[in-house]
mmCIF file of C-alpha atoms in Angstrom:
data_model
loop_
_atom_site.group_PDB
_atom_site.id
_atom_site.type_symbol
_atom_site.label_atom_id
_atom_site.label_comp_id
_atom_site.label_asym_id
_atom_site.label_seq_id
_atom_site.Cartn_x
_atom_site.Cartn_y
_atom_site.Cartn_z
ATOM 1 C CA UNK D 1 -140.479 31.925 24.187
ATOM 2 C CA UNK D 2 -142.716 30.159 21.625
ATOM 3 C CA UNK D 3 -141.084 32.051 18.736
ATOM 4 C CA UNK D 4 -137.609 31.211 20.139
ATOM 5 C CA UNK D 5 -138.589 27.509 20.413
ATOM 6 C CA UNK D 6 -139.898 27.430 16.866
ATOM 7 C CA UNK D 7 -136.819 29.307 15.702
ATOM 8 C CA UNK D 8 -134.494 26.806 17.355
ATOM 9 C CA UNK D 9 -136.398 23.789 15.916
ATOM 10 C CA UNK D 10 -136.376 25.287 12.365
ATOM 11 C CA UNK D 11 -132.683 26.258 12.658
ATOM 12 C CA UNK D 12 -131.772 22.667 13.554
ATOM 13 C CA UNK D 13 -133.978 21.204 10.861
ATOM 14 C CA UNK D 14 -132.452 23.599 8.290
ATOM 15 C CA UNK D 15 -128.952 22.634 9.398
ATOM 16 C CA UNK D 16 -129.805 18.903 9.000
ATOM 17 C CA UNK D 17 -131.268 19.490 5.573
ATOM 18 C CA UNK D 18 -128.184 21.618 4.585
ATOM 19 C CA UNK D 19 -125.943 18.751 5.639
ATOM 20 C CA UNK D 20 -127.634 16.528 3.184
ATOM 21 C CA UNK D 21 -127.289 19.059 0.423
ATOM 22 C CA UNK D 22 -123.670 19.756 1.225
ATOM 23 C CA UNK D 23 -122.683 16.312 -0.169
ATOM 24 C CA UNK D 24 -123.155 17.652 -3.684
ATOM 25 C CA UNK D 25 -123.382 21.430 -3.196
ATOM 26 C CA UNK D 26 -121.149 23.982 -1.489
ATOM 27 C CA UNK D 27 -123.357 25.203 1.423
ATOM 28 C CA UNK D 28 -121.989 27.864 3.778
ATOM 29 C CA UNK D 29 -123.412 28.743 7.086
ATOM 30 C CA UNK D 30 -123.645 32.514 6.163
ATOM 31 C CA UNK D 31 -125.433 31.515 2.960
ATOM 32 C CA UNK D 32 -127.819 29.290 4.875
ATOM 33 C CA UNK D 33 -128.893 31.624 7.645
ATOM 34 C CA UNK D 34 -128.099 35.098 6.326
ATOM 35 C CA UNK D 35 -128.895 34.412 2.637
ATOM 36 C CA UNK D 36 -125.598 35.866 1.492
ATOM 37 C CA UNK D 37 -124.186 35.526 -1.995
ATOM 38 C CA UNK D 38 -126.329 34.000 -4.768
ATOM 39 C CA UNK D 39 -128.280 31.834 -2.302
ATOM 40 C CA UNK D 40 -131.560 33.730 -2.720
ATOM 41 C CA UNK D 41 -132.968 36.051 -5.388
ATOM 42 C CA UNK D 42 -132.862 39.720 -4.443
ATOM 43 C CA UNK D 43 -136.635 40.094 -3.736
ATOM 44 C CA UNK D 44 -136.591 37.038 -1.395
ATOM 45 C CA UNK D 45 -133.386 38.208 0.263
ATOM 46 C CA UNK D 46 -134.775 41.696 0.768
ATOM 47 C CA UNK D 47 -137.981 40.468 2.364
ATOM 48 C CA UNK D 48 -136.318 37.835 4.605
ATOM 49 C CA UNK D 49 -133.535 40.215 5.686
ATOM 50 C CA UNK D 50 -135.990 42.966 6.366
ATOM 51 C CA UNK D 51 -138.141 40.670 8.536
ATOM 52 C CA UNK D 52 -135.015 39.575 10.469
ATOM 53 C CA UNK D 53 -133.788 43.134 10.864
ATOM 54 C CA UNK D 54 -137.288 44.186 12.140
ATOM 55 C CA UNK D 55 -137.222 41.390 14.662
ATOM 56 C CA UNK D 56 -133.759 42.445 15.907
ATOM 57 C CA UNK D 57 -134.735 46.096 16.196
ATOM 58 C CA UNK D 58 -137.995 45.229 18.009
ATOM 59 C CA UNK D 59 -136.188 42.958 20.370
ATOM 60 C CA UNK D 60 -133.552 45.583 21.310
ATOM 61 C CA UNK D 61 -136.047 48.392 21.602
ATOM 62 C CA UNK D 62 -138.403 46.245 23.700
ATOM 63 C CA UNK D 63 -135.655 45.224 26.036
ATOM 64 C CA UNK D 64 -134.478 48.842 26.292
ATOM 65 C CA UNK D 65 -138.012 50.101 27.062
ATOM 66 C CA UNK D 66 -138.399 47.341 29.615
ATOM 67 C CA UNK D 67 -135.312 48.594 31.444
ATOM 68 C CA UNK D 68 -136.431 52.263 31.598
ATOM 69 C CA UNK D 69 -138.194 52.962 34.844
ATOM 70 C CA UNK D 70 -137.071 49.832 36.639
ATOM 71 C CA UNK D 71 -135.924 50.164 40.200
ATOM 72 C CA UNK D 72 -132.821 48.363 41.465
ATOM 73 C CA UNK D 73 -133.485 44.689 41.825
ATOM 74 C CA UNK D 74 -136.578 44.588 39.541
ATOM 75 C CA UNK D 75 -136.676 42.167 36.663
ATOM 76 C CA UNK D 76 -137.200 43.217 33.044
ATOM 77 C CA UNK D 77 -140.214 41.291 31.746
ATOM 78 C CA UNK D 78 -139.346 42.265 28.144
ATOM 79 C CA UNK D 79 -135.817 40.863 28.289
ATOM 80 C CA UNK D 80 -136.865 37.527 26.771
ATOM 81 C CA UNK D 81 -137.753 39.484 23.639
ATOM 82 C CA UNK D 82 -134.124 39.445 22.535
ATOM 83 C CA UNK D 83 -134.592 35.709 21.773
ATOM 84 C CA UNK D 84 -137.294 36.405 19.109
ATOM 85 C CA UNK D 85 -134.827 37.011 16.216
ATOM 86 C CA UNK D 86 -133.996 33.296 16.429
ATOM 87 C CA UNK D 87 -137.237 32.824 14.650
ATOM 88 C CA UNK D 88 -136.098 34.931 11.655
ATOM 89 C CA UNK D 89 -132.783 33.108 11.544
ATOM 90 C CA UNK D 90 -134.632 29.804 11.521
ATOM 91 C CA UNK D 91 -136.970 30.918 8.751
ATOM 92 C CA UNK D 92 -134.037 32.092 6.651
ATOM 93 C CA UNK D 93 -132.474 28.653 7.190
ATOM 94 C CA UNK D 94 -135.593 26.809 6.167
ATOM 95 C CA UNK D 95 -135.988 28.834 2.981
ATOM 96 C CA UNK D 96 -132.285 28.412 2.049
ATOM 97 C CA UNK D 97 -132.277 24.733 2.868
ATOM 98 C CA UNK D 98 -135.324 24.079 0.646
ATOM 99 C CA UNK D 99 -134.955 26.676 -2.126
ATOM 100 C CA UNK D 100 -131.439 28.136 -1.894
ATOM 101 C CA UNK D 101 -129.078 28.135 -4.792
ATOM 102 C CA UNK D 102 -125.534 26.863 -4.176
ATOM 103 C CA UNK D 103 -122.641 26.036 -6.408
ATOM 104 C CA UNK D 104 -121.310 22.496 -6.925
ATOM 105 C CA UNK D 105 -119.203 20.913 -4.194
ATOM 106 C CA UNK D 106 -115.522 21.848 -4.559
ATOM 107 C CA UNK D 107 -113.255 18.821 -4.203
ATOM 108 C CA UNK D 108 -109.938 19.444 -2.373
ATOM 109 C CA UNK D 109 -106.740 18.780 -4.312
ATOM 110 C CA UNK D 110 -105.374 15.283 -3.713
ATOM 111 C CA UNK D 111 -101.936 15.221 -2.166
ATOM 112 C CA UNK D 112 -99.251 13.099 -4.012
ATOM 113 C CA UNK D 113 -98.902 10.765 -0.965
ATOM 114 C CA UNK D 114 -102.550 9.677 -1.293
ATOM 115 C CA UNK D 115 -101.921 8.386 -4.882
ATOM 116 C CA UNK D 116 -98.850 6.351 -3.706
ATOM 117 C CA UNK D 117 -100.799 4.117 -1.299
ATOM 118 C CA UNK D 118 -101.245 0.732 -2.937
#
């Protein structure tokens, strides 16, 4: 639960920081939390994605092992382990919010009616 709480706090902080950066840079949610595209250099992306994948696999395996051998009506003590990957998502977001590389903000085309307002 502690890793989940830290993950939630870091995810929200990264989102707030990304909102500030999005005023001048084109920040996408997938770029922020999954480090897609040119957001992170390959070595950083490989390490961060591997850590997240390891957390996901460990959570699923732990929950599965916790289910094996349970009698009807018993609770799985390892079920909360599926919340742990939120920590990895949060850490990806923090890294991308602080060090990520994004392109310049794309301005939408102005419609002709907006120019006619005087």
